[in-house]
mmCIF file of C-alpha atoms and ligand atoms in Angstrom:
data_model
loop_
_atom_site.group_PDB
_atom_site.id
_atom_site.type_symbol
_atom_site.label_atom_id
_atom_site.label_comp_id
_atom_site.label_asym_id
_atom_site.label_seq_id
_atom_site.Cartn_x
_atom_site.Cartn_y
_atom_site.Cartn_z
ATOM 1 C CA MET A 1 -0.298 0.167 0.273
ATOM 2 C CA ILE A 2 1.264 3.252 -0.962
ATOM 3 C CA ASP A 3 1.194 6.423 1.458
ATOM 4 C CA LEU A 4 -0.901 8.598 0.463
ATOM 5 C CA ILE A 5 1.531 11.830 0.608
ATOM 6 C CA ARG A 6 2.906 10.217 -1.726
ATOM 7 C CA LEU A 7 -0.101 8.891 -3.962
ATOM 8 C CA VAL A 8 -1.327 13.159 -3.261
ATOM 9 C CA ALA A 9 2.410 14.060 -4.662
ATOM 10 C CA VAL A 10 1.821 11.620 -8.554
ATOM 11 C CA ALA A 11 -1.465 13.077 -8.446
ATOM 12 C CA ARG A 12 -0.757 16.551 -8.625
ATOM 13 C CA VAL A 13 2.356 15.287 -11.849
ATOM 14 C CA PHE A 14 -1.686 14.779 -13.735
ATOM 15 C CA GLU A 15 -3.639 17.553 -15.395
ATOM 16 C CA VAL A 16 -6.328 18.601 -13.133
ATOM 17 C CA LYS A 17 -8.125 21.401 -11.822
ATOM 18 C CA GLY A 18 -9.146 22.192 -8.588
ATOM 19 C CA GLY A 19 -7.298 20.602 -4.978
ATOM 20 C CA PHE A 20 -7.078 17.380 -3.775
ATOM 21 C CA ARG A 21 -9.568 16.077 -1.475
ATOM 22 C CA SER A 22 -9.379 12.459 -1.683
ATOM 23 C CA ALA A 23 -7.771 9.326 -2.390
ATOM 24 C CA ILE A 24 -8.480 5.605 -2.320
ATOM 25 C CA PRO A 25 -8.321 2.172 -3.866
ATOM 26 C CA HIS A 26 -10.920 1.173 -5.916
ATOM 27 C CA GLY A 27 -11.872 -1.889 -7.867
ATOM 28 C CA THR A 28 -10.656 -5.368 -7.670
ATOM 29 C CA GLY A 29 -8.189 -6.000 -10.638
ATOM 30 C CA HIS A 30 -5.276 -8.812 -10.066
ATOM 31 C CA ILE A 31 -2.524 -6.652 -11.520
ATOM 32 C CA HIS A 32 -2.200 -3.001 -10.494
ATOM 33 C CA ASP A 33 -2.888 -0.249 -7.504
ATOM 34 C CA THR A 34 -5.630 1.257 -9.264
ATOM 35 C CA TYR A 35 -7.206 4.538 -6.761
ATOM 36 C CA CYS A 36 -10.042 6.647 -6.749
ATOM 37 C CA VAL A 37 -8.733 10.573 -6.934
ATOM 38 C CA THR A 38 -10.967 12.924 -6.031
ATOM 39 C CA PHE A 39 -10.203 16.747 -6.647
ATOM 40 C CA ASP A 40 -13.068 19.885 -5.457
ATOM 41 C CA ALA A 41 -13.238 21.480 -8.870
ATOM 42 C CA GLY A 42 -14.370 24.610 -7.252
ATOM 43 C CA ASP A 43 -18.492 24.033 -7.781
ATOM 44 C CA ARG A 44 -18.152 20.508 -8.442
ATOM 45 C CA GLU A 45 -15.985 16.924 -8.106
ATOM 46 C CA GLU A 46 -13.461 15.767 -9.934
ATOM 47 C CA ARG A 47 -12.434 11.992 -10.129
ATOM 48 C CA ILE A 48 -9.351 10.409 -12.139
ATOM 49 C CA ILE A 49 -8.283 6.864 -12.229
ATOM 50 C CA LEU A 50 -4.567 6.482 -10.812
ATOM 51 C CA GLN A 51 -2.688 3.529 -11.553
ATOM 52 C CA ARG A 52 0.967 2.016 -10.149
ATOM 53 C CA ILE A 53 1.449 -0.024 -13.510
ATOM 54 C CA ASN A 54 2.946 -3.392 -12.324
ATOM 55 C CA THR A 55 5.993 -2.871 -13.778
ATOM 56 C CA LEU A 56 6.735 -7.350 -13.243
ATOM 57 C CA VAL A 57 4.383 -7.805 -14.973
ATOM 58 C CA PHE A 58 5.167 -4.666 -17.623
ATOM 59 C CA LYS A 59 8.454 -4.790 -17.912
ATOM 60 C CA ASN A 60 8.318 -2.022 -21.082
ATOM 61 C CA PRO A 61 5.820 0.496 -19.758
ATOM 62 C CA VAL A 62 6.173 2.814 -22.139
ATOM 63 C CA ALA A 63 6.067 0.374 -25.349
ATOM 64 C CA VAL A 64 2.294 -0.446 -23.211
ATOM 65 C CA MET A 65 1.676 3.019 -23.278
ATOM 66 C CA GLU A 66 2.466 4.297 -26.839
ATOM 67 C CA ASN A 67 -0.549 0.707 -27.492
ATOM 68 C CA ILE A 68 -3.043 2.524 -25.418
ATOM 69 C CA LYS A 69 -2.130 6.327 -27.436
ATOM 70 C CA ARG A 70 -2.943 4.518 -30.735
ATOM 71 C CA VAL A 71 -6.174 2.592 -29.335
ATOM 72 C CA THR A 72 -8.188 5.553 -28.009
ATOM 73 C CA ASP A 73 -6.924 7.242 -30.448
ATOM 74 C CA HIS A 74 -8.315 5.205 -33.620
ATOM 75 C CA LEU A 75 -11.228 4.468 -31.105
ATOM 76 C CA ARG A 76 -12.139 7.526 -31.019
ATOM 77 C CA SER A 77 -12.115 8.894 -34.739
ATOM 78 C CA ARG A 78 -13.742 5.592 -35.285
ATOM 79 C CA LEU A 79 -16.483 6.680 -32.895
ATOM 80 C CA ASN A 80 -16.517 10.176 -34.087
ATOM 81 C CA GLY A 81 -19.969 12.010 -33.925
ATOM 82 C CA GLU A 82 -21.651 9.029 -31.219
ATOM 83 C CA ALA A 83 -23.258 10.038 -28.581
ATOM 84 C CA ASP A 84 -21.449 9.928 -24.761
ATOM 85 C CA LEU A 85 -17.778 9.559 -26.392
ATOM 86 C CA ASP A 86 -16.067 10.127 -22.810
ATOM 87 C CA ARG A 87 -17.366 8.139 -21.847
ATOM 88 C CA ARG A 88 -17.908 5.808 -24.938
ATOM 89 C CA VAL A 89 -13.393 5.242 -24.546
ATOM 90 C CA LEU A 90 -10.895 5.473 -22.200
ATOM 91 C CA ARG A 91 -9.463 9.157 -21.910
ATOM 92 C CA LEU A 92 -6.319 9.548 -20.694
ATOM 93 C CA VAL A 93 -4.933 12.307 -18.670
ATOM 94 C CA PRO A 94 -1.728 13.746 -19.708
ATOM 95 C CA THR A 95 0.862 14.699 -16.999
ATOM 96 C CA GLN A 96 0.932 18.801 -16.353
ATOM 97 C CA ASP A 97 4.316 18.129 -19.355
ATOM 98 C CA GLY A 98 1.593 17.184 -21.954
ATOM 99 C CA ALA A 99 3.407 12.903 -21.045
ATOM 100 C CA SER A 100 0.869 9.790 -20.680
ATOM 101 C CA TRP A 101 2.314 8.441 -17.808
ATOM 102 C CA HIS A 102 4.931 9.897 -14.691
ATOM 103 C CA VAL A 103 8.068 7.511 -12.697
ATOM 104 C CA ASP A 104 8.262 9.287 -10.234
ATOM 105 C CA ALA A 105 11.973 9.618 -7.403
ATOM 106 C CA ASP A 106 11.650 5.496 -7.131
ATOM 107 C CA GLY A 107 11.681 4.601 -10.422
ATOM 108 C CA GLN A 108 7.591 4.040 -10.532
ATOM 109 C CA PHE A 109 4.751 4.029 -13.165
ATOM 110 C CA TRP A 110 2.200 5.333 -13.388
ATOM 111 C CA ARG A 111 -1.030 7.177 -15.118
ATOM 112 C CA ALA A 112 -4.625 8.237 -14.657
ATOM 113 C CA TYR A 113 -7.760 8.267 -16.948
ATOM 114 C CA ARG A 114 -10.146 10.144 -16.834
ATOM 115 C CA PHE A 115 -13.660 8.533 -14.735
ATOM 116 C CA ILE A 116 -15.886 7.386 -16.306
ATOM 117 C CA GLU A 117 -19.137 7.995 -13.749
ATOM 118 C CA GLY A 118 -22.399 6.399 -13.913
ATOM 119 C CA ALA A 119 -21.710 2.822 -14.439
ATOM 120 C CA HIS A 120 -19.837 0.098 -12.934
ATOM 121 C CA THR A 121 -17.992 -3.224 -13.132
ATOM 122 C CA TYR A 122 -19.731 -6.668 -12.254
ATOM 123 C CA ASP A 123 -16.893 -9.437 -11.056
ATOM 124 C CA SER A 124 -19.593 -11.919 -11.276
ATOM 125 C CA VAL A 125 -22.104 -12.218 -14.011
ATOM 126 C CA GLU A 126 -25.919 -12.383 -12.736
ATOM 127 C CA SER A 127 -28.017 -12.127 -16.091
ATOM 128 C CA PRO A 128 -28.059 -12.803 -19.787
ATOM 129 C CA ARG A 129 -28.454 -9.336 -20.640
ATOM 130 C CA GLN A 130 -25.366 -7.677 -19.011
ATOM 131 C CA ALA A 131 -23.476 -10.746 -20.029
ATOM 132 C CA PHE A 132 -24.425 -10.241 -24.006
ATOM 133 C CA GLU A 133 -24.066 -6.274 -23.954
ATOM 134 C CA ALA A 134 -20.481 -7.048 -21.743
ATOM 135 C CA ALA A 135 -19.200 -9.373 -25.151
ATOM 136 C CA LYS A 136 -20.755 -7.244 -27.351
ATOM 137 C CA ALA A 137 -18.976 -4.496 -26.645
ATOM 138 C CA PHE A 138 -15.419 -6.806 -26.908
ATOM 139 C CA GLY A 139 -16.423 -8.187 -30.214
ATOM 140 C CA ASP A 140 -16.873 -4.131 -31.448
ATOM 141 C CA PHE A 141 -13.923 -3.295 -29.498
ATOM 142 C CA GLN A 142 -12.226 -5.301 -31.874
ATOM 143 C CA ARG A 143 -14.493 -4.495 -35.161
ATOM 144 C CA LEU A 144 -12.629 -0.842 -34.703
ATOM 145 C CA LEU A 145 -9.567 -1.330 -35.005
ATOM 146 C CA ALA A 146 -9.427 -3.836 -37.624
ATOM 147 C CA ASP A 147 -8.278 -1.055 -40.110
ATOM 148 C CA LEU A 148 -6.697 -0.055 -36.945
ATOM 149 C CA PRO A 149 -3.508 1.418 -39.449
ATOM 150 C CA GLU A 150 0.222 0.279 -39.629
ATOM 151 C CA PRO A 151 2.932 0.011 -37.266
ATOM 152 C CA ARG A 152 2.165 -3.813 -35.687
ATOM 153 C CA LEU A 153 0.808 -2.699 -31.941
ATOM 154 C CA HIS A 154 3.708 -4.109 -29.807
ATOM 155 C CA GLU A 155 3.304 -6.741 -27.990
ATOM 156 C CA SER A 156 2.909 -5.405 -24.172
ATOM 157 C CA ILE A 157 3.481 -8.556 -22.671
ATOM 158 C CA PRO A 158 5.447 -11.591 -25.120
ATOM 159 C CA GLU A 159 2.899 -14.274 -26.096
ATOM 160 C CA PHE A 160 0.245 -14.447 -23.386
ATOM 161 C CA HIS A 161 -1.879 -16.226 -24.862
ATOM 162 C CA ASN A 162 1.556 -18.751 -25.593
ATOM 163 C CA THR A 163 -1.316 -21.584 -23.665
ATOM 164 C CA GLY A 164 2.047 -24.446 -24.078
ATOM 165 C CA LYS A 165 4.448 -22.674 -23.267
ATOM 166 C CA ARG A 166 2.445 -21.367 -20.145
ATOM 167 C CA PHE A 167 2.044 -25.103 -19.843
ATOM 168 C CA ALA A 168 5.773 -25.036 -19.964
ATOM 169 C CA GLY A 169 5.833 -23.043 -17.253
ATOM 170 C CA PHE A 170 2.710 -25.241 -15.088
ATOM 171 C CA GLU A 171 5.543 -28.073 -15.218
ATOM 172 C CA ARG A 172 8.959 -26.287 -14.293
ATOM 173 C CA ALA A 173 6.610 -24.893 -11.268
ATOM 174 C CA VAL A 174 5.125 -28.350 -10.534
ATOM 175 C CA ALA A 175 9.237 -29.414 -10.558
ATOM 176 C CA GLU A 176 10.501 -27.042 -8.696
ATOM 177 C CA ASP A 177 7.330 -27.398 -5.861
ATOM 178 C CA ALA A 178 8.657 -22.844 -4.218
ATOM 179 C CA ALA A 179 5.904 -23.729 -1.765
ATOM 180 C CA GLN A 180 6.513 -26.448 -1.300
ATOM 181 C CA ARG A 181 2.193 -26.435 -2.344
ATOM 182 C CA GLY A 182 2.605 -29.459 -4.644
ATOM 183 C CA ALA A 183 0.901 -31.745 -2.070
ATOM 184 C CA GLU A 184 -1.461 -30.729 -1.277
ATOM 185 C CA ALA A 185 -1.829 -30.146 -5.194
ATOM 186 C CA GLN A 186 -2.115 -33.328 -6.176
ATOM 187 C CA ASP A 187 -5.882 -33.344 -7.879
ATOM 188 C CA GLU A 188 -5.527 -30.000 -9.136
ATOM 189 C CA ILE A 189 -2.326 -30.804 -11.623
ATOM 190 C CA ALA A 190 -3.299 -34.504 -12.264
ATOM 191 C CA PHE A 191 -6.356 -32.660 -14.236
ATOM 192 C CA ALA A 192 -3.940 -30.154 -15.785
ATOM 193 C CA ILE A 193 -2.228 -33.047 -17.195
ATOM 194 C CA SER A 194 -5.024 -34.902 -17.657
ATOM 195 C CA ARG A 195 -5.912 -32.247 -20.362
ATOM 196 C CA ARG A 196 -2.734 -31.278 -22.295
ATOM 197 C CA THR A 197 -2.890 -31.762 -25.570
ATOM 198 C CA ILE A 198 -5.548 -28.445 -24.602
ATOM 199 C CA ALA A 199 -3.171 -26.083 -24.848
ATOM 200 C CA THR A 200 -1.747 -26.663 -28.129
ATOM 201 C CA ALA A 201 -4.877 -26.651 -29.637
ATOM 202 C CA LEU A 202 -5.490 -23.608 -31.415
ATOM 203 C CA LEU A 203 -1.279 -23.572 -31.888
ATOM 204 C CA ASN A 204 -0.374 -23.111 -35.456
ATOM 205 C CA ALA A 205 -3.667 -22.947 -36.749
ATOM 206 C CA GLU A 206 -3.468 -20.726 -38.806
ATOM 207 C CA LEU A 207 -5.642 -17.691 -37.969
ATOM 208 C CA PRO A 208 -5.625 -14.148 -38.909
ATOM 209 C CA GLU A 209 -4.156 -11.801 -36.215
ATOM 210 C CA ARG A 210 -6.479 -9.093 -35.036
ATOM 211 C CA VAL A 211 -5.578 -6.737 -32.925
ATOM 212 C CA THR A 212 -7.771 -7.980 -29.432
ATOM 213 C CA HIS A 213 -8.281 -7.161 -25.978
ATOM 214 C CA ASN A 214 -6.383 -10.858 -25.013
ATOM 215 C CA ASP A 215 -8.374 -9.794 -21.557
ATOM 216 C CA THR A 216 -12.059 -9.668 -22.179
ATOM 217 C CA LYS A 217 -13.096 -10.627 -18.294
ATOM 218 C CA LEU A 218 -16.127 -8.924 -17.016
ATOM 219 C CA ASN A 219 -14.734 -6.451 -15.174
ATOM 220 C CA ASN A 220 -13.031 -5.394 -17.921
ATOM 221 C CA VAL A 221 -16.333 -3.578 -19.204
ATOM 222 C CA LEU A 222 -17.582 -0.854 -17.644
ATOM 223 C CA LEU A 223 -21.409 -1.070 -17.883
ATOM 224 C CA ASP A 224 -24.066 2.294 -18.006
ATOM 225 C CA ASP A 225 -26.572 2.314 -14.505
ATOM 226 C CA GLU A 226 -29.229 4.103 -16.334
ATOM 227 C CA THR A 227 -29.463 1.828 -19.237
ATOM 228 C CA GLY A 228 -27.120 -1.965 -18.350
ATOM 229 C CA GLU A 229 -25.467 -0.940 -21.875
ATOM 230 C CA GLY A 230 -21.600 -2.802 -21.377
ATOM 231 C CA ILE A 231 -20.552 1.539 -22.287
ATOM 232 C CA CYS A 232 -17.140 1.100 -22.287
ATOM 233 C CA VAL A 233 -13.983 -1.654 -22.770
ATOM 234 C CA ILE A 234 -11.102 -1.627 -20.322
ATOM 235 C CA ASP A 235 -7.760 -1.811 -19.401
ATOM 236 C CA LEU A 236 -6.290 -1.962 -22.895
ATOM 237 C CA ASP A 237 -3.382 -3.151 -21.432
ATOM 238 C CA THR A 238 -3.038 -6.443 -23.742
ATOM 239 C CA ALA A 239 -4.460 -5.089 -25.783
ATOM 240 C CA MET A 240 -1.854 -6.501 -29.336
ATOM 241 C CA PRO A 241 -2.033 -8.252 -31.975
ATOM 242 C CA GLY A 242 -4.087 -11.893 -31.040
ATOM 243 C CA LEU A 243 -6.392 -15.032 -31.911
ATOM 244 C CA ALA A 244 -9.897 -13.885 -32.295
ATOM 245 C CA ALA A 245 -11.303 -16.554 -30.380
ATOM 246 C CA TYR A 246 -8.954 -15.952 -27.573
ATOM 247 C CA ASP A 247 -11.017 -12.841 -26.152
ATOM 248 C CA PHE A 248 -14.180 -15.171 -26.855
ATOM 249 C CA GLY A 249 -12.706 -17.425 -24.425
ATOM 250 C CA ASP A 250 -12.848 -14.687 -21.818
ATOM 251 C CA MET A 251 -15.627 -13.874 -22.357
ATOM 252 C CA VAL A 252 -16.936 -17.214 -22.025
ATOM 253 C CA ARG A 253 -14.768 -17.949 -19.066
ATOM 254 C CA THR A 254 -16.396 -14.598 -16.824
ATOM 255 C CA MET A 255 -19.000 -14.523 -18.711
ATOM 256 C CA THR A 256 -20.977 -17.815 -18.656
ATOM 257 C CA SER A 257 -21.351 -18.605 -14.849
ATOM 258 C CA ARG A 258 -22.029 -16.809 -12.074
ATOM 259 C CA ALA A 259 -20.470 -17.790 -9.202
ATOM 260 C CA ALA A 260 -17.339 -15.837 -8.334
ATOM 261 C CA GLU A 261 -13.994 -17.242 -9.529
ATOM 262 C CA ASP A 262 -12.461 -17.572 -6.371
ATOM 263 C CA GLU A 263 -15.599 -19.836 -5.290
ATOM 264 C CA ARG A 264 -15.229 -22.730 -2.646
ATOM 265 C CA ILE A 265 -18.159 -24.016 -3.450
ATOM 266 C CA LEU A 266 -17.479 -25.563 -5.950
ATOM 267 C CA SER A 267 -21.250 -27.392 -7.280
ATOM 268 C CA ARG A 268 -22.277 -22.961 -7.984
ATOM 269 C CA VAL A 269 -19.437 -23.114 -10.803
ATOM 270 C CA ALA A 270 -21.319 -24.663 -14.762
ATOM 271 C CA MET A 271 -21.944 -22.993 -17.025
ATOM 272 C CA ASP A 272 -25.328 -21.697 -18.196
ATOM 273 C CA PHE A 273 -25.918 -22.818 -21.263
ATOM 274 C CA GLU A 274 -27.895 -19.094 -21.282
ATOM 275 C CA LEU A 275 -25.865 -17.464 -20.175
ATOM 276 C CA PHE A 276 -23.341 -18.543 -22.888
ATOM 277 C CA GLU A 277 -25.714 -17.920 -26.216
ATOM 278 C CA SER A 278 -26.021 -14.628 -24.393
ATOM 279 C CA VAL A 279 -22.513 -13.796 -24.404
ATOM 280 C CA LEU A 280 -22.249 -15.736 -28.570
ATOM 281 C CA ARG A 281 -25.243 -13.178 -29.686
ATOM 282 C CA GLY A 282 -23.441 -10.700 -28.281
ATOM 283 C CA TYR A 283 -20.257 -11.008 -29.485
ATOM 284 C CA LEU A 284 -21.358 -11.878 -33.152
ATOM 285 C CA GLN A 285 -23.397 -8.214 -33.439
ATOM 286 C CA GLY A 286 -19.648 -6.790 -33.177
ATOM 287 C CA ALA A 287 -16.773 -8.759 -34.263
ATOM 288 C CA ALA A 288 -19.412 -11.444 -37.667
ATOM 289 C CA SER A 289 -18.710 -8.878 -39.774
ATOM 290 C CA PHE A 290 -15.613 -9.417 -40.270
ATOM 291 C CA LEU A 291 -15.280 -12.747 -38.549
ATOM 292 C CA THR A 292 -13.010 -15.373 -41.468
ATOM 293 C CA GLU A 293 -15.155 -19.064 -41.652
ATOM 294 C CA ARG A 294 -12.732 -20.739 -39.363
ATOM 295 C CA GLU A 295 -12.565 -18.317 -36.449
ATOM 296 C CA PHE A 296 -16.175 -18.634 -36.177
ATOM 297 C CA ASP A 297 -14.200 -22.548 -36.495
ATOM 298 C CA THR A 298 -12.242 -22.272 -33.792
ATOM 299 C CA LEU A 299 -14.858 -19.958 -31.175
ATOM 300 C CA ILE A 300 -15.443 -23.168 -28.786
ATOM 301 C CA ILE A 301 -12.508 -24.158 -29.516
ATOM 302 C CA GLY A 302 -11.055 -20.892 -27.497
ATOM 303 C CA ALA A 303 -13.054 -21.323 -25.176
ATOM 304 C CA LYS A 304 -11.351 -24.722 -23.725
ATOM 305 C CA VAL A 305 -8.276 -23.014 -24.119
ATOM 306 C CA ILE A 306 -8.772 -20.295 -21.919
ATOM 307 C CA VAL A 307 -9.951 -21.831 -19.442
ATOM 308 C CA PHE A 308 -8.125 -24.397 -18.843
ATOM 309 C CA GLU A 309 -5.176 -22.060 -19.238
ATOM 310 C CA GLN A 310 -6.468 -19.646 -16.450
ATOM 311 C CA GLY A 311 -6.591 -23.330 -14.741
ATOM 312 C CA ILE A 312 -2.653 -23.363 -15.201
ATOM 313 C CA ARG A 313 -2.138 -20.279 -14.564
ATOM 314 C CA PHE A 314 -3.796 -19.967 -11.039
ATOM 315 C CA LEU A 315 -2.103 -23.056 -10.579
ATOM 316 C CA SER A 316 1.295 -22.067 -11.298
ATOM 317 C CA ASP A 317 0.640 -19.141 -9.098
ATOM 318 C CA HIS A 318 0.050 -20.716 -6.110
ATOM 319 C CA LEU A 319 3.009 -23.242 -6.644
ATOM 320 C CA ALA A 320 5.448 -20.563 -7.498
ATOM 321 C CA GLY A 321 3.785 -19.498 -3.926
ATOM 322 C CA ASP A 322 1.455 -16.376 -5.093
ATOM 323 C CA THR A 323 4.278 -13.622 -6.762
ATOM 324 C CA TYR A 324 1.804 -12.581 -9.543
ATOM 325 C CA TYR A 325 -2.434 -12.444 -9.103
ATOM 326 C CA LYS A 326 -2.757 -10.030 -5.921
ATOM 327 C CA VAL A 327 -4.742 -12.385 -3.343
ATOM 328 C CA SER A 328 -6.233 -11.935 0.037
ATOM 329 C CA ARG A 329 -6.801 -14.931 1.401
ATOM 330 C CA PRO A 330 -4.330 -17.583 1.360
ATOM 331 C CA GLY A 331 -5.318 -21.012 -1.139
ATOM 332 C CA GLN A 332 -6.686 -18.221 -3.594
ATOM 333 C CA ASN A 333 -4.982 -19.365 -6.064
ATOM 334 C CA LEU A 334 -6.029 -23.064 -5.517
ATOM 335 C CA ASP A 335 -9.722 -22.426 -5.183
ATOM 336 C CA ARG A 336 -8.734 -20.136 -8.686
ATOM 337 C CA CYS A 337 -7.253 -22.085 -10.765
ATOM 338 C CA ARG A 338 -9.713 -25.261 -9.364
ATOM 339 C CA THR A 339 -12.889 -22.988 -10.857
ATOM 340 C CA GLN A 340 -11.236 -22.986 -13.828
ATOM 341 C CA PHE A 341 -11.206 -26.554 -13.801
ATOM 342 C CA LYS A 342 -14.918 -27.058 -12.940
ATOM 343 C CA LEU A 343 -15.991 -24.420 -15.549
ATOM 344 C CA LEU A 344 -14.467 -26.761 -18.404
ATOM 345 C CA LYS A 345 -15.225 -29.877 -17.381
ATOM 346 C CA SER A 346 -18.622 -28.226 -17.516
ATOM 347 C CA ILE A 347 -17.573 -26.471 -21.118
ATOM 348 C CA GLU A 348 -16.982 -30.056 -22.819
ATOM 349 C CA GLU A 349 -19.878 -31.869 -21.309
ATOM 350 C CA GLN A 350 -21.891 -28.809 -22.757
ATOM 351 C CA GLN A 351 -19.447 -28.834 -26.300
ATOM 352 C CA ASP A 352 -21.292 -30.180 -28.576
ATOM 353 C CA ALA A 353 -24.474 -28.108 -28.094
ATOM 354 C CA MET A 354 -22.291 -24.987 -28.215
ATOM 355 C CA LEU A 355 -20.854 -25.445 -31.449
ATOM 356 C CA LEU A 356 -25.012 -26.640 -32.936
ATOM 357 C CA LEU A 357 -25.439 -23.112 -31.373
ATOM 358 C CA LEU A 358 -22.942 -21.681 -33.611
ATOM 359 C CA ARG A 359 -23.797 -23.034 -36.734
ATOM 360 C CA SER A 360 -27.267 -21.976 -35.919
ATOM 361 C CA LEU A 361 -26.457 -18.200 -35.795
ATOM 362 C CA ILE A 362 -23.674 -18.018 -38.205
HETATM 363 P P1 ADP B 1 -6.124 -3.807 -13.753
HETATM 364 O O1 ADP B 1 -5.362 -4.484 -14.424
HETATM 365 O O2 ADP B 1 -5.285 -4.470 -11.683
HETATM 366 O O3 ADP B 1 -7.479 -5.258 -13.078
HETATM 367 P P2 ADP B 1 -8.273 -1.863 -14.695
HETATM 368 O O4 ADP B 1 -7.020 -1.148 -15.259
HETATM 369 O O5 ADP B 1 -8.622 -3.154 -14.738
HETATM 370 O O6 ADP B 1 -6.621 -2.408 -13.421
HETATM 371 O O7 ADP B 1 -9.169 -0.745 -13.249
HETATM 372 C C1 ADP B 1 -9.378 -2.045 -11.545
HETATM 373 C C2 ADP B 1 -10.359 -1.654 -11.580
HETATM 374 O O8 ADP B 1 -10.882 0.709 -12.026
HETATM 375 C C3 ADP B 1 -11.963 -1.789 -13.287
HETATM 376 O O9 ADP B 1 -11.981 -3.188 -12.867
HETATM 377 C C4 ADP B 1 -12.424 -0.331 -13.108
HETATM 378 O O10 ADP B 1 -13.504 -0.970 -12.160
HETATM 379 C C5 ADP B 1 -12.366 0.329 -12.490
HETATM 380 N N1 ADP B 1 -12.081 1.510 -13.635
HETATM 381 C C6 ADP B 1 -10.450 1.816 -14.165
HETATM 382 N N2 ADP B 1 -10.235 2.792 -15.084
HETATM 383 C C7 ADP B 1 -11.716 3.018 -15.078
HETATM 384 C C8 ADP B 1 -12.227 4.445 -15.687
HETATM 385 N N3 ADP B 1 -11.992 5.120 -16.825
HETATM 386 N N4 ADP B 1 -13.563 4.403 -15.129
HETATM 387 C C9 ADP B 1 -14.399 3.793 -13.834
HETATM 388 N N5 ADP B 1 -13.775 2.252 -13.716
HETATM 389 C C10 ADP B 1 -12.836 2.501 -13.961
HETATM 390 C C1 GN1 B 2 -5.756 -10.548 -14.953
HETATM 391 O O1 GN1 B 2 -5.516 -7.158 -15.030
HETATM 392 P P1 GN1 B 2 -7.079 -7.584 -14.396
HETATM 393 O O2 GN1 B 2 -6.974 -9.254 -13.415
HETATM 394 O O3 GN1 B 2 -8.179 -7.705 -15.587
HETATM 395 C C2 GN1 B 2 -4.693 -11.091 -16.476
HETATM 396 C C3 GN1 B 2 -5.269 -11.776 -16.962
HETATM 397 C C4 GN1 B 2 -6.027 -12.228 -15.575
HETATM 398 C C5 GN1 B 2 -7.557 -12.020 -15.397
HETATM 399 C C6 GN1 B 2 -7.253 -13.357 -14.254
HETATM 400 C C7 GN1 B 2 -2.302 -8.492 -16.944
HETATM 401 O O4 GN1 B 2 -6.633 -9.530 -14.828
HETATM 402 O O5 GN1 B 2 -4.389 -12.434 -18.077
HETATM 403 O O6 GN1 B 2 -6.554 -13.231 -17.967
HETATM 404 O O7 GN1 B 2 -6.236 -11.595 -14.023
HETATM 405 N N1 GN1 B 2 -3.650 -9.724 -16.332
HETATM 406 C C8 GN1 B 2 -1.928 -10.041 -17.189
HETATM 407 O O8 GN1 B 2 -8.904 -12.378 -13.289
HETATM 408 O O9 GN1 B 2 -1.947 -10.938 -16.695
HETATM 409 MG MG1 MG B 3 -8.631 -5.122 -15.021
#
């Protein structure tokens, strides 16, 4: 936790009118330190999202910020003329010197966004409508970025969805057993090994490279409080070249089971087919116009790959001693892994029906 004096000093670097009023930790992201900072601008309050970038995860934060600037500028130009434009695209708050980020005296990287008011993120899906709206927002995001001019975006985390490499990392984590937790995770380790072929299912599939979000979980889209519309896609750190199927997969992962990602009562974790249908319809509404036949065919495989990948990522981090994802209690990464593996089994049971529905909709 960063102390308030330091936080105030950092907040003042950014171009915001008015006096500092408060800074409160915000959101439930697993990676950055996120604060909602309020300023007193005379007749009204102004809020920003201030983030300390996790540079253990994003080793080249300058490349990340260059990507975000290009992506948000492009989205804004594509949505030019739409009502409420400032709530539909993230807007970076520049520093007083006009930069998109700030490095503090300790070498920490900071950035700020305008706070999008009247909207919220949700950690667990509550209704088919929410699933539809969030998936449509991500589908729109891919479509609007399909004509992003050259050059190619930086790979903010190289090989991010190379599930084969993720599996090799998992095997290393098992062998090292750095936190001596392997013995209590035998069932999960055995399950991961039993499904190892999923890891390579989409490698060498010769699919077109797209500009994708790569972290399309439900709580990375703001839903409008009044209309329920998926108003703004956020968390753009991993927007980079990728496969449409991986984005779709992460939507299925986070929008088709009502249980929390770290739910401990596993009977609550299952893919709800009605929610899946909403995710599919929402995504296709946004993205069907540009996807190829081969891409359609790989969407369901993408769901299995991403749920499996996430399961082994959580398990690897548990075995390594929780060095990557933030945890708020012991064993949380193992619980997160268990929900992923339960969800994967549920998807496996329903994959034929999922494919039939997909074929009927395209
Ligand atoms: P992380 O990478 O750690 O997940 P995010 O960029 O997703 O960080 O931000 C964490 C949370 O902060 C989000 O889930 C969302 O609730 C909130 N948030 C982020 N940006 C904004 C914004 N511009 N306006 C309002 N809320 C935001
Ligand atoms: C992280 O930043 P956040 O919480 O939206 C992670 C994703 C995982 C997700 C699992 C850069 O996302 O890849 O899918 O946790 N982000 C990074 O909930 O690793
Ligand atoms: Mg996030």
